[in-house]
């Protein structure tokens, strides 16, 4: 990831579930990120646990995890394919919060292709949001393709 402060961004749901996808590796590597997300979801944080909100957790000096709530509910077998859990407006709002935080920290931003896995989002739409909220602010953003 290179030198300097960094923010790892990932997309979360608004029900507090933590158990599939990228978060498994993230929680294994940084248990404090998982613990603080769960505490936030249970109401143990002044920050509202709601779509568009972002919780920033410092997991190492100069390394922060951004829990961005951009998914309503969780993907279920009974959900219609045309109704994915992704909420693009919440992703846009959350990316704006990430932008402000990264600017304050003078941090680069790192993320998987957020919103395209369990949330069922369209990468073209999400990339447009990243361009508008992060790249337009001249922030360094790296998106990783995960196996």
Coordinates of N, CA and C in Angstrom, one line a residue:
X1 N 0.8 -1.2 0.0 CA 0.0 0.0 0.0 C 0.9 1.3 0.0
X2 N 2.1 1.1 0.2 CA 3.0 2.3 0.1 C 3.1 3.1 1.5
X3 N 3.9 4.1 1.5 CA 4.1 4.9 2.7 C 2.9 5.9 2.9
X4 N 2.9 6.4 4.1 CA 1.9 7.5 4.5 C 0.6 6.9 5.1
X5 N -0.2 7.8 5.6 CA -1.5 7.4 6.2 C -2.4 6.8 5.1
X6 N -3.2 5.8 5.5 CA -4.1 5.1 4.6 C -5.4 4.9 5.3
X7 N -6.5 4.8 4.4 CA -7.8 4.4 4.8 C -8.2 3.2 4.0
X8 N -8.6 2.2 4.6 CA -9.2 1.0 4.0 C -10.7 1.1 4.0
X9 N -11.4 1.2 2.9 CA -12.8 1.4 2.9 C -13.5 0.1 2.5
X10 N -14.6 -0.2 3.1 CA -15.4 -1.4 2.7 C -16.8 -1.0 3.0
X11 N -17.7 -1.7 2.3 CA -19.1 -1.5 2.4 C -19.8 -2.4 3.4
X12 N -20.6 -1.8 4.2 CA -21.3 -2.6 5.2 C -22.8 -2.5 5.0
X13 N -23.5 -3.4 5.7 CA -25.0 -3.4 5.7 C -25.5 -2.7 6.9
X14 N -26.8 -2.4 6.9 CA -27.4 -1.6 8.0 C -28.1 -2.5 9.0
X15 N -27.8 -3.8 9.0 CA -28.3 -4.7 10.0 C -27.3 -5.2 11.0
X16 N -26.0 -4.8 10.8 CA -25.0 -5.2 11.7 C -24.4 -6.6 11.5
X17 N -24.7 -7.2 10.4 CA -24.2 -8.5 10.1 C -22.7 -8.4 9.6
X18 N -21.9 -9.2 10.1 CA -20.4 -9.3 9.7 C -20.1 -10.7 9.6
X19 N -20.0 -11.3 8.4 CA -19.7 -12.7 8.3 C -19.5 -13.2 6.9
X20 N -19.5 -12.4 5.9 CA -19.2 -12.9 4.6 C -18.4 -11.8 3.8
X21 N -17.7 -12.3 2.8 CA -17.0 -11.4 1.9 C -15.7 -10.9 2.5
X22 N -15.4 -9.7 2.1 CA -14.1 -9.0 2.4 C -13.9 -8.9 3.9
X23 N -15.0 -8.7 4.7 CA -14.9 -8.4 6.1 C -14.3 -9.6 6.9
X24 N -14.4 -10.8 6.4 CA -13.8 -11.9 7.1 C -12.3 -11.7 7.2
X25 N -11.7 -11.4 6.1 CA -10.2 -11.2 6.1 C -9.9 -9.9 6.9
X26 N -10.7 -8.9 6.7 CA -10.4 -7.6 7.4 C -10.5 -7.8 8.9
X27 N -11.6 -8.5 9.4 CA -11.7 -8.8 10.8 C -10.7 -9.7 11.4
X28 N -10.2 -10.6 10.6 CA -9.1 -11.5 11.0 C -7.8 -10.7 11.2
X29 N -7.5 -9.9 10.3 CA -6.3 -9.1 10.3 C -6.4 -8.0 11.4
X30 N -7.6 -7.3 11.5 CA -7.7 -6.2 12.4 C -9.0 -6.5 13.3
X31 N -8.8 -7.2 14.4 CA -10.0 -7.6 15.2 C -10.7 -6.3 15.8
X32 N -9.9 -5.3 16.0 CA -10.5 -4.1 16.6 C -11.6 -3.5 15.6
X33 N -11.3 -3.6 14.3 CA -12.3 -3.1 13.3 C -13.6 -3.9 13.5
X34 N -13.6 -5.2 13.6 CA -14.8 -6.0 13.8 C -15.5 -5.6 15.1
X35 N -14.7 -5.5 16.2 CA -15.3 -5.3 17.5 C -16.0 -3.9 17.5
X36 N -15.3 -2.9 16.9 CA -15.9 -1.6 17.0 C -17.2 -1.5 16.1
X37 N -17.2 -2.2 14.9 CA -18.3 -2.2 14.1 C -19.5 -2.8 14.8
X38 N -19.3 -3.9 15.4 CA -20.4 -4.6 16.2 C -20.9 -3.8 17.3
X39 N -20.0 -3.1 18.0 CA -20.4 -2.2 19.1 C -21.3 -1.1 18.5
X40 N -20.8 -0.5 17.4 CA -21.6 0.5 16.7 C -23.0 0.0 16.3
X41 N -23.1 -1.1 15.7 CA -24.3 -1.7 15.3 C -25.3 -1.9 16.5
X42 N -24.7 -2.2 17.7 CA -25.5 -2.4 18.9 C -25.9 -1.2 19.6
X43 N -25.5 0.0 19.0 CA -25.8 1.3 19.6 C -24.9 1.8 20.7
X44 N -23.7 1.3 20.7 CA -22.7 1.7 21.7 C -21.7 2.8 21.2
X45 N -22.2 3.6 20.3 CA -21.4 4.7 19.7 C -22.4 5.8 19.5
X46 N -22.0 7.0 19.7 CA -22.8 8.2 19.5 C -23.2 8.4 18.0
X47 N -22.4 7.9 17.1 CA -22.6 8.1 15.7 C -23.8 7.2 15.3
X48 N -24.8 7.7 14.6 CA -26.0 6.9 14.2 C -25.5 5.8 13.3
X49 N -26.1 4.6 13.5 CA -25.9 3.4 12.7 C -26.9 3.4 11.6
X50 N -26.6 4.1 10.5 CA -27.6 4.3 9.4 C -26.9 4.4 8.1
X51 N -27.7 4.2 7.0 CA -27.2 4.3 5.7 C -26.5 5.6 5.5
X52 N -25.4 5.6 4.8 CA -24.6 6.8 4.5 C -23.6 7.2 5.5
X53 N -23.7 6.6 6.7 CA -22.8 6.9 7.8 C -21.5 6.1 7.6
X54 N -20.4 6.6 8.2 CA -19.1 5.9 8.1 C -18.5 6.0 9.5
X55 N -18.1 4.8 10.0 CA -17.3 4.7 11.3 C -15.8 4.5 10.9
X56 N -15.0 5.4 11.4 CA -13.5 5.3 11.2 C -12.9 4.7 12.4
X57 N -12.1 3.6 12.2 CA -11.5 2.9 13.3 C -10.0 2.9 13.0
X58 N -9.2 3.4 13.9 CA -7.7 3.3 13.8 C -7.3 2.0 14.2
X59 N -6.7 1.2 13.3 CA -6.2 -0.2 13.6 C -4.7 -0.3 13.8
X60 N -4.0 0.7 13.3 CA -2.5 0.8 13.5 C -2.2 2.3 13.4
X61 N -1.1 2.8 13.8 CA -0.8 4.2 13.6 C -0.8 4.4 12.0
X62 N -1.5 5.5 11.7 CA -1.7 5.9 10.3 C -2.4 4.9 9.4
X63 N -3.2 4.0 10.0 CA -4.0 3.0 9.2 C -5.4 3.0 9.8
X64 N -6.4 3.3 9.0 CA -7.7 3.4 9.4 C -8.6 2.6 8.6
X65 N -9.6 2.0 9.2 CA -10.7 1.2 8.5 C -11.9 2.1 8.5
X66 N -12.5 2.2 7.3 CA -13.8 3.0 7.2 C -14.9 2.0 6.9
X67 N -15.8 1.9 7.9 CA -17.0 1.1 7.7 C -18.1 1.9 7.1
X68 N -18.4 1.8 5.8 CA -19.3 2.6 5.1 C -20.6 1.9 5.0
X69 N -21.7 2.4 5.5 CA -23.0 1.7 5.4 C -23.7 2.1 4.1
X70 N -23.6 1.2 3.2 CA -24.2 1.5 1.9 C -25.1 0.4 1.3
X71 N -25.5 -0.5 2.2 CA -26.3 -1.7 1.8 C -27.4 -1.8 2.8
X72 N -28.7 -1.8 2.3 CA -29.9 -2.0 3.1 C -30.2 -3.5 3.2
X73 N -30.1 -4.0 4.4 CA -30.3 -5.4 4.6 C -29.2 -6.3 4.1
X74 N -29.5 -7.5 3.9 CA -28.5 -8.5 3.4 C -29.1 -9.2 2.2
X75 N -28.2 -9.7 1.4 CA -28.7 -10.5 0.2 C -29.3 -11.8 0.7
X76 N -30.5 -12.0 0.2 CA -31.2 -13.3 0.6 C -31.7 -14.0 -0.7
X77 N -31.9 -15.2 -0.5 CA -32.3 -16.0 -1.7 C -33.7 -15.6 -2.1
X78 N -34.5 -15.1 -1.2 CA -35.9 -14.7 -1.5 C -36.0 -13.3 -2.1
X79 N -34.9 -12.6 -2.1 CA -34.9 -11.2 -2.7 C -34.9 -11.3 -4.2
X80 N -35.7 -10.5 -4.8 CA -35.7 -10.4 -6.3 C -34.4 -9.8 -6.8
X81 N -33.9 -10.4 -7.9 CA -32.6 -9.9 -8.5 C -32.6 -8.4 -8.8
X82 N -33.8 -7.9 -9.2 CA -33.8 -6.5 -9.5 C -33.8 -5.6 -8.2
X83 N -33.8 -6.2 -7.1 CA -33.8 -5.4 -5.8 C -32.5 -5.7 -5.0
X84 N -31.4 -5.4 -5.5 CA -30.1 -5.7 -4.7 C -30.1 -4.8 -3.5
X85 N -29.3 -5.2 -2.5 CA -29.3 -4.4 -1.2 C -28.5 -3.1 -1.3
X86 N -27.7 -2.9 -2.4 CA -26.9 -1.7 -2.6 C -27.9 -0.5 -2.5
X87 N -27.4 0.6 -1.9 CA -28.1 1.9 -1.9 C -27.1 2.9 -2.4
X88 N -27.1 3.3 -3.7 CA -26.2 4.2 -4.3 C -26.1 5.5 -3.6
X89 N -27.2 6.1 -3.2 CA -27.1 7.4 -2.6 C -26.4 7.3 -1.2
X90 N -26.6 6.2 -0.5 CA -25.9 6.1 0.7 C -24.4 5.9 0.5
X91 N -24.0 5.2 -0.6 CA -22.6 5.0 -0.9 C -22.0 6.4 -1.3
X92 N -22.7 7.2 -2.1 CA -22.2 8.5 -2.4 C -22.0 9.4 -1.1
X93 N -23.0 9.4 -0.3 CA -22.9 10.1 1.0 C -21.7 9.7 1.8
X94 N -21.6 8.3 2.0 CA -20.4 7.8 2.7 C -19.1 8.1 2.1
X95 N -19.0 8.0 0.8 CA -17.7 8.4 0.1 C -17.4 9.9 0.4
X96 N -18.4 10.7 0.5 CA -18.1 12.1 0.8 C -17.5 12.2 2.2
X97 N -18.0 11.4 3.1 CA -17.4 11.4 4.5 C -16.0 10.8 4.5
X98 N -15.8 9.8 3.6 CA -14.4 9.3 3.5 C -13.5 10.3 2.9
X99 N -14.0 11.1 1.9 CA -13.2 12.1 1.3 C -12.7 13.1 2.4
X100 N -13.7 13.6 3.2 CA -13.3 14.6 4.2 C -12.3 14.1 5.2
X101 N -12.5 12.8 5.6 CA -11.6 12.2 6.6 C -10.2 12.0 5.9
X102 N -10.1 11.5 4.7 CA -8.8 11.3 4.0 C -8.1 12.7 3.9
X103 N -8.8 13.7 3.5 CA -8.2 15.0 3.4 C -7.6 15.5 4.7
X104 N -8.4 15.3 5.8 CA -7.9 15.7 7.1 C -6.6 14.9 7.5
X105 N -6.6 13.6 7.2 CA -5.5 12.8 7.6 C -4.4 12.8 6.6
X106 N -4.6 13.4 5.4 CA -3.7 13.4 4.3 C -3.4 11.9 3.9
X107 N -4.4 11.2 3.8 CA -4.3 9.7 3.6 C -4.7 9.3 2.2
X108 N -4.1 8.2 1.7 CA -4.5 7.5 0.5 C -5.7 6.6 0.9
X109 N -6.5 6.2 -0.2 CA -7.7 5.4 0.1 C -7.5 4.1 -0.7
X110 N -7.8 3.0 0.0 CA -7.7 1.7 -0.6 C -9.0 0.9 -0.3
X111 N -9.4 0.2 -1.3 CA -10.7 -0.6 -1.2 C -10.8 -1.7 -2.2
X112 N -11.5 -2.7 -1.9 CA -11.9 -3.7 -3.0 C -13.0 -3.0 -3.8
X113 N -13.5 -3.7 -4.8 CA -14.6 -3.1 -5.6 C -15.9 -3.1 -4.8
X114 N -15.9 -2.1 -4.0 CA -17.0 -2.0 -3.0 C -18.4 -2.1 -3.7
X115 N -19.3 -2.8 -3.0 CA -20.7 -2.8 -3.5 C -21.0 -3.7 -4.6
X116 N -20.0 -4.5 -5.1 CA -20.3 -5.3 -6.3 C -20.5 -6.8 -5.9
X117 N -20.1 -7.1 -4.7 CA -20.3 -8.5 -4.3 C -21.6 -8.8 -3.7
X118 N -21.7 -9.0 -2.4 CA -22.9 -9.3 -1.7 C -24.0 -8.2 -1.8
X119 N -23.6 -6.9 -2.0 CA -24.5 -5.8 -2.2 C -25.2 -5.8 -3.5
X120 N -24.6 -6.5 -4.5 CA -25.2 -6.6 -5.8 C -25.2 -5.4 -6.7
X121 N -24.2 -4.5 -6.4 CA -24.2 -3.2 -7.2 C -23.5 -3.3 -8.5
X122 N -23.7 -2.3 -9.3 CA -23.1 -2.2 -10.7 C -21.8 -1.4 -10.6
X123 N -20.7 -2.0 -10.9 CA -19.4 -1.4 -10.8 C -19.3 -0.1 -11.6
X124 N -19.9 0.0 -12.7 CA -19.9 1.3 -13.5 C -20.5 2.4 -12.7
X125 N -21.6 2.2 -12.0 CA -22.3 3.2 -11.2 C -21.4 3.6 -10.0
X126 N -20.8 2.6 -9.3 CA -20.0 2.8 -8.2 C -18.7 3.5 -8.5
X127 N -18.1 3.2 -9.7 CA -16.9 3.9 -10.1 C -17.2 5.3 -10.4
X128 N -18.4 5.6 -10.9 CA -18.8 7.0 -11.1 C -18.9 7.8 -9.8
X129 N -19.4 7.1 -8.8 CA -19.4 7.7 -7.4 C -18.0 8.0 -6.9
X130 N -17.1 7.0 -7.1 CA -15.8 7.2 -6.6 C -15.1 8.3 -7.3
X131 N -15.3 8.4 -8.6 CA -14.7 9.5 -9.4 C -15.2 10.9 -8.9
X132 N -16.5 11.0 -8.7 CA -17.2 12.2 -8.3 C -16.8 12.6 -6.9
X133 N -16.7 11.7 -5.9 CA -16.5 12.0 -4.5 C -15.0 12.0 -4.1
X134 N -14.2 11.1 -4.7 CA -12.8 11.0 -4.3 C -11.8 11.5 -5.3
X135 N -11.9 11.0 -6.5 CA -10.9 11.4 -7.5 C -11.0 12.9 -7.9
X136 N -12.2 13.4 -7.9 CA -12.4 14.8 -8.2 C -11.8 15.7 -7.2
X137 N -11.6 15.2 -6.0 CA -11.0 15.9 -4.9 C -9.4 15.7 -4.9
X138 N -8.9 15.1 -5.9 CA -7.5 14.8 -6.1 C -6.9 13.9 -5.1
X139 N -7.7 13.0 -4.6 CA -7.2 12.0 -3.6 C -6.6 10.8 -4.3
X140 N -5.7 10.1 -3.7 CA -5.1 8.9 -4.3 C -5.9 7.7 -3.9
X141 N -6.5 7.1 -4.9 CA -7.4 5.9 -4.6 C -6.9 4.7 -5.3
X142 N -6.8 3.6 -4.6 CA -6.4 2.3 -5.2 C -7.6 1.3 -5.0
X143 N -8.0 0.7 -6.1 CA -9.1 -0.3 -6.0 C -8.4 -1.6 -6.3
X144 N -8.7 -2.6 -5.5 CA -8.1 -3.9 -5.6 C -9.1 -4.9 -6.1
X145 N -8.7 -5.7 -7.1 CA -9.5 -6.9 -7.5 C -9.2 -8.0 -6.6
X146 N -10.1 -8.5 -5.9 CA -9.8 -9.6 -5.0 C -10.2 -10.9 -5.6
X147 N -9.5 -12.0 -5.2 CA -9.8 -13.3 -5.8 C -11.2 -13.8 -5.4

